Short mmCIF file of C-alpha atoms in Angstrom, two decimals:
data_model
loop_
_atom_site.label_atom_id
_atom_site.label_comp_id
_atom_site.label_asym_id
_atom_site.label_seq_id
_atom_site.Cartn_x
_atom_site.Cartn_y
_atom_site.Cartn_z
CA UNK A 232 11.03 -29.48 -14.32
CA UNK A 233 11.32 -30.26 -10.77
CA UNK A 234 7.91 -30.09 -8.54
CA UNK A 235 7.25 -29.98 -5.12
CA UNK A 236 5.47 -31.84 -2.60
CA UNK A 237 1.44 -31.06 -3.25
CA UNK A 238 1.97 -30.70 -6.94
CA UNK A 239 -0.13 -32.58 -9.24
CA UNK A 240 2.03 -34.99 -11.60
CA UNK A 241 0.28 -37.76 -13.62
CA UNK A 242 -0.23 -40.87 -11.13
CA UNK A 243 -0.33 -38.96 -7.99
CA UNK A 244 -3.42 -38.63 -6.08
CA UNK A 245 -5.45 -35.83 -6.68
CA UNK A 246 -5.91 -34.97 -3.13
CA UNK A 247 -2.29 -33.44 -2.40
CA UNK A 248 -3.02 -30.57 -4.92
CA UNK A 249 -6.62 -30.55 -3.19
CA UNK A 250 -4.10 -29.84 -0.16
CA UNK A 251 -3.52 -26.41 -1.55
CA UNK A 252 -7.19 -25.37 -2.57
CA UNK A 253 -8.49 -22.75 -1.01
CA UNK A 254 -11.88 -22.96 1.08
CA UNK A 255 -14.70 -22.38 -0.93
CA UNK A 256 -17.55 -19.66 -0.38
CA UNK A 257 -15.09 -17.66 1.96
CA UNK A 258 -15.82 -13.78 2.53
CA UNK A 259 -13.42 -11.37 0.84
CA UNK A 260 -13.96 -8.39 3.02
CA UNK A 261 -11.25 -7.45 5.65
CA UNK A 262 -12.51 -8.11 8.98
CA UNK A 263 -12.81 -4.87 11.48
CA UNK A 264 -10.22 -5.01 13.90
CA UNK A 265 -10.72 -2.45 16.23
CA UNK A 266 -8.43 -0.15 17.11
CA UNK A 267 -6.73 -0.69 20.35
CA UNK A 268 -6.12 2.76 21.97
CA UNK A 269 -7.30 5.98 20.79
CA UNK A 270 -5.49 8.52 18.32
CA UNK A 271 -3.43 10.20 21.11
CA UNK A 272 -4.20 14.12 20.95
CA UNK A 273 -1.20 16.65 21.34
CA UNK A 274 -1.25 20.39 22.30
CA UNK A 275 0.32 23.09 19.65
CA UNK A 276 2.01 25.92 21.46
CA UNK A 277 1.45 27.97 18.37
CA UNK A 278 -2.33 27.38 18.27
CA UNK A 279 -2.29 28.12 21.91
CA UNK A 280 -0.50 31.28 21.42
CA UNK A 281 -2.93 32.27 18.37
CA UNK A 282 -6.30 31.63 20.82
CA UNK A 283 -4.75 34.14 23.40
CA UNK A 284 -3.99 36.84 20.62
CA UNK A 285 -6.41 35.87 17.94
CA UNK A 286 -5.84 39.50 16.06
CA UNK A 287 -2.40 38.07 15.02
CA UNK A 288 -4.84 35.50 12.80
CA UNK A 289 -3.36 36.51 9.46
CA UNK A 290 0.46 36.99 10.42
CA UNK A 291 -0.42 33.06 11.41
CA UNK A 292 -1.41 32.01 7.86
CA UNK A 293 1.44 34.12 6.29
CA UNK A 294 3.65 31.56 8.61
CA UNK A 295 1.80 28.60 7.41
CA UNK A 296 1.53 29.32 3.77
CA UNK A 297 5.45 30.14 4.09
CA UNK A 298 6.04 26.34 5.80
CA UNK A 299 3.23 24.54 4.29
CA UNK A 300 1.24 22.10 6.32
CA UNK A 301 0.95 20.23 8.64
CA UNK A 302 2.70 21.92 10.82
CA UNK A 303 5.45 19.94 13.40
CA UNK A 304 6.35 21.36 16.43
CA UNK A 305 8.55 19.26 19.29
CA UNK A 306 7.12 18.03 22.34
CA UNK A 307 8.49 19.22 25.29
CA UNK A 308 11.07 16.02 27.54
CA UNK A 309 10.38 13.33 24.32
CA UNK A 310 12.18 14.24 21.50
CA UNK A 311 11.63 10.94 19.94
CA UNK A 312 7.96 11.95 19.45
CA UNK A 313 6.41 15.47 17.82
CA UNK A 314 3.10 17.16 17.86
CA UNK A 315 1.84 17.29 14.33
CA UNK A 316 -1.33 20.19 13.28
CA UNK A 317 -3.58 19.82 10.65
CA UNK A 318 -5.08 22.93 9.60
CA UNK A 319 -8.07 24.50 7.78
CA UNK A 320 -8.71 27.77 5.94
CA UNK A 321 -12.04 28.12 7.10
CA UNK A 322 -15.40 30.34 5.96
CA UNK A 323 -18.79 31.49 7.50
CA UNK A 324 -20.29 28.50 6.17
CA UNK A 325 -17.54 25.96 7.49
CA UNK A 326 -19.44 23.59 9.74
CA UNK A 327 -17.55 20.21 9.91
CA UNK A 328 -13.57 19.34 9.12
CA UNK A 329 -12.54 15.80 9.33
CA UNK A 330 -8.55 15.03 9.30
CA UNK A 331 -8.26 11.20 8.07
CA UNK A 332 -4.63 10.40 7.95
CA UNK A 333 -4.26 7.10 6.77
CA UNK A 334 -4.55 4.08 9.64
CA UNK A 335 -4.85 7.54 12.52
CA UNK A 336 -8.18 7.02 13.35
CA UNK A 337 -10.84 4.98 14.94
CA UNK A 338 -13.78 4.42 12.03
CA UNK A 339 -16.17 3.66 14.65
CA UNK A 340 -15.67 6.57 16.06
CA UNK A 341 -14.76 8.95 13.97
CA UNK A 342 -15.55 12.37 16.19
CA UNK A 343 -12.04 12.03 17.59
CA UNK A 344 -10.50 12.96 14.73
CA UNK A 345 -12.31 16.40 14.68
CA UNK A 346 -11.01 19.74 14.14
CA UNK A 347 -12.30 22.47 16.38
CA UNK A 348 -11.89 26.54 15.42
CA UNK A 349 -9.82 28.97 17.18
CA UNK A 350 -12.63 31.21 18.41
CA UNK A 351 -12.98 34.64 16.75
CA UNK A 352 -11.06 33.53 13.54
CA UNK A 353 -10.94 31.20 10.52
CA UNK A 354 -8.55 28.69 12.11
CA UNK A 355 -9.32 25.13 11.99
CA UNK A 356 -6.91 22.34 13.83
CA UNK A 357 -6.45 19.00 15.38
CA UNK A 358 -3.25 17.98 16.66
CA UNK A 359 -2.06 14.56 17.66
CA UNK A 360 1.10 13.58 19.45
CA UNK A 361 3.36 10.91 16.90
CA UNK A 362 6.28 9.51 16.90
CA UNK A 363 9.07 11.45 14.82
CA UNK A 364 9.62 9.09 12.40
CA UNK A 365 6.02 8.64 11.15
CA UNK A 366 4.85 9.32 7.67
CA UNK A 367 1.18 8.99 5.56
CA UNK A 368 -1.12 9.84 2.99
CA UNK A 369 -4.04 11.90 4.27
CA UNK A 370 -6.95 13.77 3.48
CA UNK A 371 -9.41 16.50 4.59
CA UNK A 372 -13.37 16.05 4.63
CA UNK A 373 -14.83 20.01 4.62
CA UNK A 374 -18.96 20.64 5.19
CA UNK A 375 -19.10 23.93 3.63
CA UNK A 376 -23.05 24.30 4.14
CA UNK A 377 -23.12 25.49 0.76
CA UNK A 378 -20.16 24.05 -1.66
CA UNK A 379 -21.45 21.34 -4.22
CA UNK A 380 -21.39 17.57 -3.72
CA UNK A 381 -17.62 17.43 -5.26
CA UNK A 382 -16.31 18.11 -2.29
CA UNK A 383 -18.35 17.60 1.08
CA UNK A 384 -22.12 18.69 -0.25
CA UNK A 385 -24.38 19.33 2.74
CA UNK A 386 -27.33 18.65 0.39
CA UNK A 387 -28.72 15.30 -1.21
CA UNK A 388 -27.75 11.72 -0.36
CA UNK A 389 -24.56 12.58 -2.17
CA UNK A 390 -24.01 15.07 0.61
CA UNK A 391 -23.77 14.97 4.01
CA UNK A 392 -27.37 15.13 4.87
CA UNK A 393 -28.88 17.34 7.86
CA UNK A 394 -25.07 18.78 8.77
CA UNK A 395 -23.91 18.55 12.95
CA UNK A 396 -27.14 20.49 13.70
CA UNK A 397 -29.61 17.24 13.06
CA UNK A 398 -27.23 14.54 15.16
CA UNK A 399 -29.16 14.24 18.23
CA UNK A 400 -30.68 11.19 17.55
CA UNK A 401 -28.10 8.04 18.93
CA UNK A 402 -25.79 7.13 15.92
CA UNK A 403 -27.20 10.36 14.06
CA UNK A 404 -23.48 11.77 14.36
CA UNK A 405 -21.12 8.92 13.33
CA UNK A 406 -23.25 8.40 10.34
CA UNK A 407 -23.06 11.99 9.43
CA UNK A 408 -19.54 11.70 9.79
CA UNK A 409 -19.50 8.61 7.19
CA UNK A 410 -20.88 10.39 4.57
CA UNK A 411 -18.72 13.33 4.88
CA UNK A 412 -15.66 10.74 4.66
CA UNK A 413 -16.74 9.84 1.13
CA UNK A 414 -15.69 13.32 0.36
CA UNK A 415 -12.01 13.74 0.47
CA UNK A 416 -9.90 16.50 -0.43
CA UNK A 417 -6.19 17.21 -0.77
CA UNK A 418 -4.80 19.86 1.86
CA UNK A 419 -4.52 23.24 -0.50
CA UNK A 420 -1.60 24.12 2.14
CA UNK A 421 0.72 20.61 1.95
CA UNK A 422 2.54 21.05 -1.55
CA UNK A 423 3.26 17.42 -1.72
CA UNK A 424 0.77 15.28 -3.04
CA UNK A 425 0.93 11.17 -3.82
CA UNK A 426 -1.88 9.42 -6.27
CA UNK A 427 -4.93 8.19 -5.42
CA UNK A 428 -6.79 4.99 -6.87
CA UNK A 429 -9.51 4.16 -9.34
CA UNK A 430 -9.17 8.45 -10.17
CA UNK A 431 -10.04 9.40 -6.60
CA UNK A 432 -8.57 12.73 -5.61
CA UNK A 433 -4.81 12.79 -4.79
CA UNK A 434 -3.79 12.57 -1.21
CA UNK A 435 -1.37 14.97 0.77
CA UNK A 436 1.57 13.56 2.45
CA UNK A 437 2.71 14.38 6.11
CA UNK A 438 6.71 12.96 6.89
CA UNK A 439 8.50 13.66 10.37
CA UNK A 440 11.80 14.78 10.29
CA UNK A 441 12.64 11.02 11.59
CA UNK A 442 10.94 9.52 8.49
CA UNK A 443 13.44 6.86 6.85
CA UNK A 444 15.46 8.09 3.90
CA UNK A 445 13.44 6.39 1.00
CA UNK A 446 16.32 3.92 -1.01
CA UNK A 447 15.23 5.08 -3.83
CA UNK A 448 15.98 8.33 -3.31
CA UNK A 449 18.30 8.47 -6.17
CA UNK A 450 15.69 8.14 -8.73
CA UNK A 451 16.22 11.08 -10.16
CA UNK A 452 19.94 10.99 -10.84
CA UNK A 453 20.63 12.92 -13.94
CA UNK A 454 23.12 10.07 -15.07
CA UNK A 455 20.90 7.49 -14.15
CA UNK A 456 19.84 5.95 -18.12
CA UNK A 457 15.99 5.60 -18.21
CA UNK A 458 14.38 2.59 -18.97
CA UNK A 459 10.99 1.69 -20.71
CA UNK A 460 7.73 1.24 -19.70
CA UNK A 461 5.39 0.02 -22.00
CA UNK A 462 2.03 -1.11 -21.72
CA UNK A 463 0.27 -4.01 -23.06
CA UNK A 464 -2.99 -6.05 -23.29
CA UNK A 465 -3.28 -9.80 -22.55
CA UNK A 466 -6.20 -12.36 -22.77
CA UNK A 467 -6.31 -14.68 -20.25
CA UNK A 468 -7.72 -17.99 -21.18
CA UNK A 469 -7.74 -19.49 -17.32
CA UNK A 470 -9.20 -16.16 -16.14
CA UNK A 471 -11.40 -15.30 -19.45
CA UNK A 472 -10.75 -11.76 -19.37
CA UNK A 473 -8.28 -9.24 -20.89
CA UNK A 474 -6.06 -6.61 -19.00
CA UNK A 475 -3.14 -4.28 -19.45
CA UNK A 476 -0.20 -5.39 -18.30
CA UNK A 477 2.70 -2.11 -18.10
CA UNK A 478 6.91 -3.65 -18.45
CA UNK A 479 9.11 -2.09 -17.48
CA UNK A 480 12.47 -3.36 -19.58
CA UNK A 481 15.79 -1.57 -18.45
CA UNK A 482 18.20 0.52 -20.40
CA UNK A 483 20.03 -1.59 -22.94
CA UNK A 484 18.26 -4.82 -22.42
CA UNK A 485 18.84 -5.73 -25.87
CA UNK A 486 22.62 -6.33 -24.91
CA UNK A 487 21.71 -8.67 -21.95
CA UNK A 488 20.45 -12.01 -21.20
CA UNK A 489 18.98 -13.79 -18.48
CA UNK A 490 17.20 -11.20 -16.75
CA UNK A 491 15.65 -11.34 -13.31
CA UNK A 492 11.72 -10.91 -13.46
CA UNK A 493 9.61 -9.26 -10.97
CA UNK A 494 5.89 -9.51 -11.23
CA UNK A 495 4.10 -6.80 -9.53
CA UNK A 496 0.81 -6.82 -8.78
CA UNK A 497 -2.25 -4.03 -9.06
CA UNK A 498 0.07 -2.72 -11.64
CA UNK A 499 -2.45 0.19 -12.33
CA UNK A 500 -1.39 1.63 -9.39
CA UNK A 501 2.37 0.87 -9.88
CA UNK A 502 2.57 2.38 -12.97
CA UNK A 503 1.12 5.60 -11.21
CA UNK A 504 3.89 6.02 -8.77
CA UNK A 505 6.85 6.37 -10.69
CA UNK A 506 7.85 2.51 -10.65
CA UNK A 507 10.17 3.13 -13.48
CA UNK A 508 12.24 6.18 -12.08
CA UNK A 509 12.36 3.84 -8.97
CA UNK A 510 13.89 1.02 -10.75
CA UNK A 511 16.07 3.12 -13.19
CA UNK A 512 17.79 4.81 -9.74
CA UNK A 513 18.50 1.38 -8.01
CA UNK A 514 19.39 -0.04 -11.22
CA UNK A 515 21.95 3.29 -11.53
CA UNK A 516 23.48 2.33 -8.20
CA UNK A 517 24.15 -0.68 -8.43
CA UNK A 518 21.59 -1.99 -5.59
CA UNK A 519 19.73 -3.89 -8.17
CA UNK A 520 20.37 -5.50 -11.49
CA UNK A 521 18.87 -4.74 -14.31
CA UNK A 522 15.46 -6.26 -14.54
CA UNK A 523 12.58 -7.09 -16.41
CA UNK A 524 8.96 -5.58 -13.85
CA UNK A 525 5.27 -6.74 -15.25
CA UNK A 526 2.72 -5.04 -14.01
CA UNK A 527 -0.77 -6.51 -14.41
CA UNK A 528 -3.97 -4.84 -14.12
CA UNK A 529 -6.19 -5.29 -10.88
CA UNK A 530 -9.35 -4.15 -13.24
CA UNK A 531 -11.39 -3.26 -10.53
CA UNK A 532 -12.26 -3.79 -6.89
CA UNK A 533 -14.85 -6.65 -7.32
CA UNK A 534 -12.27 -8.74 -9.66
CA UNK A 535 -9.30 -7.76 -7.65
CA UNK A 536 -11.04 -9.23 -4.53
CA UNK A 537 -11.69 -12.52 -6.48
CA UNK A 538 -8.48 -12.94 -7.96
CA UNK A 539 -6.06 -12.49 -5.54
CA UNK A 540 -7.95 -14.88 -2.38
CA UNK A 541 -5.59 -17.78 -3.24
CA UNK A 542 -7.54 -18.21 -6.75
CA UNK A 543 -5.92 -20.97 -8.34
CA UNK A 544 -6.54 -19.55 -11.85
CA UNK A 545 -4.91 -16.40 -11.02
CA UNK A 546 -1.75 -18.64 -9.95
CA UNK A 547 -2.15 -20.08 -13.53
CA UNK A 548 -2.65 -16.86 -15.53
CA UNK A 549 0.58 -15.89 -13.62
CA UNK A 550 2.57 -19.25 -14.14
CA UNK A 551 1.29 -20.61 -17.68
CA UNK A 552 0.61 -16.95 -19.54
CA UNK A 553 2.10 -13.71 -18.23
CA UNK A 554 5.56 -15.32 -17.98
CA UNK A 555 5.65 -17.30 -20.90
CA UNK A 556 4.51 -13.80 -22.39
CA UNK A 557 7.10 -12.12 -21.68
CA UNK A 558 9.55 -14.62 -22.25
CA UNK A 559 8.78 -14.20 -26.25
CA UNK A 560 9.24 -10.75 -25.87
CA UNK A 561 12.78 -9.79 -23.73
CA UNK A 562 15.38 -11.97 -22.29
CA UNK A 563 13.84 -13.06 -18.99
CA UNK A 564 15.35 -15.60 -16.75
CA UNK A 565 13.19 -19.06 -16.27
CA UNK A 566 15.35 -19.57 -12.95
CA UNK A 567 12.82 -19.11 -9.87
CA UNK A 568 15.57 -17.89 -7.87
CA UNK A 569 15.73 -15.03 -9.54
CA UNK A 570 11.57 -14.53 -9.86
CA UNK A 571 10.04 -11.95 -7.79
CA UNK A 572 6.01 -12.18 -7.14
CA UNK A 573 5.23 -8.76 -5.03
CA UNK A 574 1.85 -7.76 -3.83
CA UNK A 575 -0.07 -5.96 -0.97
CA UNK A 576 -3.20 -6.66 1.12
CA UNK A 577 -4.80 -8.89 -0.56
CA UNK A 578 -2.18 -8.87 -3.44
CA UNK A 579 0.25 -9.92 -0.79
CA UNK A 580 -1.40 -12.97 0.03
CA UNK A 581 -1.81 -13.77 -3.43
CA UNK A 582 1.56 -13.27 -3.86
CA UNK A 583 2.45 -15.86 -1.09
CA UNK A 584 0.40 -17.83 -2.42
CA UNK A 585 1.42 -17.92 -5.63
CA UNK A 586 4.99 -18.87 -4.67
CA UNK A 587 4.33 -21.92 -2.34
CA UNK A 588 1.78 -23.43 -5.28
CA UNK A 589 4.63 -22.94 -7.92
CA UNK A 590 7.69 -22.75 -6.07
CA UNK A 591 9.53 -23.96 -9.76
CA UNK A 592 8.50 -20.78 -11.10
CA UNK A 593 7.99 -18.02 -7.87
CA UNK A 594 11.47 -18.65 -5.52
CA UNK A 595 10.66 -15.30 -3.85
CA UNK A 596 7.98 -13.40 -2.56
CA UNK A 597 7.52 -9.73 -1.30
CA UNK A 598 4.39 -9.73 0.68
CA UNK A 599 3.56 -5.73 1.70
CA UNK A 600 0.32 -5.69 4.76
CA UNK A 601 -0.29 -8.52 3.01
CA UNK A 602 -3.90 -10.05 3.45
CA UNK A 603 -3.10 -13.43 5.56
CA UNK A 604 -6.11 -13.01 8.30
CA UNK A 605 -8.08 -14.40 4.89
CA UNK A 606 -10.66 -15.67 5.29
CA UNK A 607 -12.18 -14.00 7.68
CA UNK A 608 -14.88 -16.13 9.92
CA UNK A 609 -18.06 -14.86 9.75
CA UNK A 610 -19.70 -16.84 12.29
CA UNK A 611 -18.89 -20.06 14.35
CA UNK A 612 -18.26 -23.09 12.64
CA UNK A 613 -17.19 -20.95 9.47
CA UNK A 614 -14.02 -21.33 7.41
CA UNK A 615 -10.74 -20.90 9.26
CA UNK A 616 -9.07 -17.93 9.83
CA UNK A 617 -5.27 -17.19 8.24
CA UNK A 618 -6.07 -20.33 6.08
CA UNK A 619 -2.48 -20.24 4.23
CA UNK A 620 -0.52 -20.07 7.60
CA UNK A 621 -2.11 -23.25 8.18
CA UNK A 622 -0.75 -24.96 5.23
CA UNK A 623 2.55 -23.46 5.72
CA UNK A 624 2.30 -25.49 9.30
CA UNK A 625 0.63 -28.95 7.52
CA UNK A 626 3.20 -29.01 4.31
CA UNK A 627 6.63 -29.47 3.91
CA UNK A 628 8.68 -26.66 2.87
CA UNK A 629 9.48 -25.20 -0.50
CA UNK A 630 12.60 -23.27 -1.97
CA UNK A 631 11.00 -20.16 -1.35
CA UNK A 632 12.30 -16.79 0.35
CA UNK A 633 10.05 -14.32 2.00
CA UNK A 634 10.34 -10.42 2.31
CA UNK A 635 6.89 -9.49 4.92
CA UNK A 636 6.32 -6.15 5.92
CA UNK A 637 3.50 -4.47 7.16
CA UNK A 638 2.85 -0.75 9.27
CA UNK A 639 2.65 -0.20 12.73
CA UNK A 640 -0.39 1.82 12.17
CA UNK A 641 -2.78 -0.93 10.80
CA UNK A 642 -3.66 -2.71 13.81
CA UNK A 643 -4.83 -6.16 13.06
CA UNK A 644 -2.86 -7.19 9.76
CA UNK A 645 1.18 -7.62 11.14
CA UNK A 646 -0.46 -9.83 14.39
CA UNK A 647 -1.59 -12.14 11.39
CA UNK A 648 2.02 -11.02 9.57
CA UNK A 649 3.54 -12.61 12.61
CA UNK A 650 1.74 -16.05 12.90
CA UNK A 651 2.68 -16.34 8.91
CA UNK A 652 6.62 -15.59 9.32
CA UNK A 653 6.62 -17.66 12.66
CA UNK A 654 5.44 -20.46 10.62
CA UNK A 655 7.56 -19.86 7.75
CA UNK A 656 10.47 -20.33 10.33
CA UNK A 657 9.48 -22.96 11.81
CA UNK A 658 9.53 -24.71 8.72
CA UNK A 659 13.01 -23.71 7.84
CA UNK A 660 11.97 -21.08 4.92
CA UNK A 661 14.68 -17.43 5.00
CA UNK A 662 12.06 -14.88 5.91
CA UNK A 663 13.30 -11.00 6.30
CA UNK A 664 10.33 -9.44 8.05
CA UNK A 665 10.06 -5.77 8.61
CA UNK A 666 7.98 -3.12 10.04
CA UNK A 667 7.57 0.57 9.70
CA UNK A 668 5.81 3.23 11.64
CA UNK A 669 2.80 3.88 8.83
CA UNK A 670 -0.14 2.46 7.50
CA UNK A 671 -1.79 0.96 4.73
CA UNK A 672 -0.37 3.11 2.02
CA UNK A 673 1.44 3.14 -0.99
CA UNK A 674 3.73 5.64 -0.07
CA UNK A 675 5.71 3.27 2.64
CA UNK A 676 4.74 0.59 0.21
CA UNK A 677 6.72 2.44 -2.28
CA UNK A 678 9.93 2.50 -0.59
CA UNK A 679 9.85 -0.57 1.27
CA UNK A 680 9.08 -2.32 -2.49
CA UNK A 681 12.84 -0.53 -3.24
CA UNK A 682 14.25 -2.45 0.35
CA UNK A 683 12.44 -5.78 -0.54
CA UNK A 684 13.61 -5.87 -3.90
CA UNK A 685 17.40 -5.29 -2.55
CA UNK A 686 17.34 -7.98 -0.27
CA UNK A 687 15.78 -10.56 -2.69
CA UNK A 688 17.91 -9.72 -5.50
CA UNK A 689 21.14 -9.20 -3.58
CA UNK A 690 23.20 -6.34 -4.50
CA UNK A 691 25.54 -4.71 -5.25
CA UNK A 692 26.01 -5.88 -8.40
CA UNK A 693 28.99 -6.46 -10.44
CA UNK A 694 29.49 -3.57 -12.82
CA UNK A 695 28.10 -0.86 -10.71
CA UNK A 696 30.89 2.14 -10.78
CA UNK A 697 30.37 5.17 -8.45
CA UNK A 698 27.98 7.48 -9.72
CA UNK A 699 27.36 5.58 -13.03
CA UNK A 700 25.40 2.19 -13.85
CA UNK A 701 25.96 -1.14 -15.12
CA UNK A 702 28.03 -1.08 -17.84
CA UNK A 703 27.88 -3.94 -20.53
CA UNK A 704 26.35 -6.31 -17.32
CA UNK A 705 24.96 -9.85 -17.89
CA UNK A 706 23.19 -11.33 -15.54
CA UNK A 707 23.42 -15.09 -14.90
CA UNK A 708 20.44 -16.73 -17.22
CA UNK A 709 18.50 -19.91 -16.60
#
């Protein structure tokens, strides 16, 4: 086994592994970066049109319920940008509606993202002016004075307290506005919905007609041959806890060797989004070869946090048990080169960090918003910020290839992207770095994963025929 520079080996000084511990007693919250113009408002020609002839109120939702939601219309002398309407079926008792499209809004202030009523009907809106080829998750925070606490209670300290009538007092109405956020709902008008973690409420999606093609978009290819996904439970010894791990092992695997391995992390939430129809359609096309995906449990926020700030034990449950796991069980590749460690936030920085401690086991990483403003300085004097961009400067480099993305939507994180793959070059490592006009969300994270994976793995691939798969294909072992 070959080891790099920092590695412990018997007779070398403990101190060059102590090169790669992390600070100790770091915070594991994000820091708030605030947001560095407001969410720029739009006007809607067809809300403007429905406030001068309110009686045509219900040809209006026949229109909508026809379309679906929101609703896109162009801006007049930009076509590169569109005005984009959220809209709410309101009541008598509708006092409050909250858009909260994900990374589209300022959480200090969160009256800006407000919907107002057409007067003299049950028309709720906010529209904001974005560029046609945005796309997000979002929800929809209702007061209904008198629905339960399920979904935007104005009763209790489940609720939202007083309602808009008691937020006189200074701060009275951003903190009425934070406990209505903690009741999201899906848009009953937007037909397209995307999961939601830890069994929170699915989110609606909104996509401009500019919106990249996802790669995976031939998923569902009827000839496509469907893998399995199968899940699992593992004891970790370094970690002293058990969690499901999901694999995903493609079609035929038994007839192959030397398989490339992907690990991806917060598999929970992986195994939600269809990871195997994703892999079974690039597989199908030839853009990726079949593979072997492990998808480890996060378990829940509080360990999730823990484990994936640069926690050296994590690295060794990774390196010393998951792998070796699944080596008993299908024909994995041992060649790093062909080893895949993918994360976001913070799993993204775990990811990188995983790599450049065991570069003879990680060669590649695929780093989505990863975390790599960790750990955040709490006061003066505290640990240092972006802690593993500094080690990338202070230590040689290591046979290890980068994928970073991250959203133009999430303010903060892709400044700290960009110190990290401006180090990374400056060492001499092959970084592809991209960025897409979204947020913090698994639905770009989806289909960027499908890009990543392309570009790490290299297709096509031999055996590939149009409109069919791999056929009989071994891939190179190690």
């Amino acid at each position: 086994m070959t080891f790099a520079v920092g590695d412990v080996q018997e007779g070398l000084p403990v101190m060059l592994s102590a090169l790669w511990s992390p600070p100790s007693g770091a915070s594991l919250r994000a820091p708030r970066f605030p947001r560095p113009a407001p969410v720029e408002r739009a006007r809607s020609a067809r809300i403007a049109a429905l406030a001068e002839r309110p009686e045509r109120e219900r040809d209006f939702w026949r229109a909508v319920e026809a379309e679906g939601t929101p609703l896109v219309e162009a801006v007049a002398g930009d076509p590169g940008h569109a005005a984009v309407t959220f809209l709410w079926r309101g009541t008598a008792a509708t006092r409050t509606v909250l858009v909260l499209p994900n990374q589209v809004a300022d959480p200090e202030d969160l009256a800006g993202n407000l919907m107002s009523r057409v007067p003299g009907t049950d028309v709720w809106h906010w529209t904001i002016r974005m560029r046609a080829d945005w796309r997000a998750t979002y929800a929809l925070c209702v007061d209904d004075a008198d629905s339960d606490g399920s979904g935007g209670s104005a009763e209790g300290d489940e609720g939202t307290g007083d309602g808009p009538e008691g937020c006189s007092a200074p701060g009275a109405r951003q903190a009425y506005l934070r406990r209505l956020r903690r009741h999201p709902r899906r848009d009953p008008l937007n037909r397209t919905v995307f999961p939601s973690r830890w069994g929170a409420e699915p989110l609606s999606v909104v996509a401009l007609p500019a919106a990249p093609v996802p790669l995976g978009g031939d998923r569902a290819h009827p000839a496509a041959r469907a893998g399995e996904l199968s899940v699992h439970t593992l004891r970790s010894g370094h970690l002293h806890n058990w969690r499901r791990v999901w694999a995903y092992a493609p079609a035929g695997h038994e007839d192959l060797t030397g398989l490339p391995v992907v690990v991806l992390l917060d598999g929970d939430v992986w195994q939600q989004l269809g990871i195997s129809q994703l892999l079974d359609g690039l597989v199908h096309a030839g853009r990726l070869p079949p593979l072997i995906a492990l998808l480890p449990d996060a378990l829940d926020s509080d360990t999730r946090r823990r484990e994936l700030a640069c926690d050296e034990r994590f690295v060794a449950f990774l390196t010393h048990e998951l792998l070796p796991w699944a080596a008993r069980r299908w024909p994995v590749s041992g060649d790093p080169s062909r080893t895949v460690v993918a994360g976001q936030g913070l799993g993204g920085l775990a990811a990188a960090y995983a790599a450049l401690r065991r570069p003879e086991r990680f060669g590649n990483v695929l780093a989505q918003s990863g975390a790599f403003w960790w750990p955040a300085a709490r006061r003066e004097g505290a640990c240092p910020e972006e802690w593993l961009t500094g080690r990338v400067r202070a230590l040689a480099r290591r046979p290890v290839r980068f994928h970073l993305s991250a959203g133009l939507q999430e303010w903060g994180v892709p400044a700290a992207g960009h110190r990290l793959r401006d180090a990374l070059s400056a060492k001499g490592y092959e970084v592809a770095h991209h960025e897409y006009n979204g947020g913090h969300d698994y639905l770009c994270w989806r289909d960027d994963l499908a890009q990543g994976l392309v570009g790490l793995l290299r297709g096509p691939f031999p055996g590939a025929v149009p409109g069919g798969g791999p056929r009989g294909l071994v891939v190179g072992g190690g």
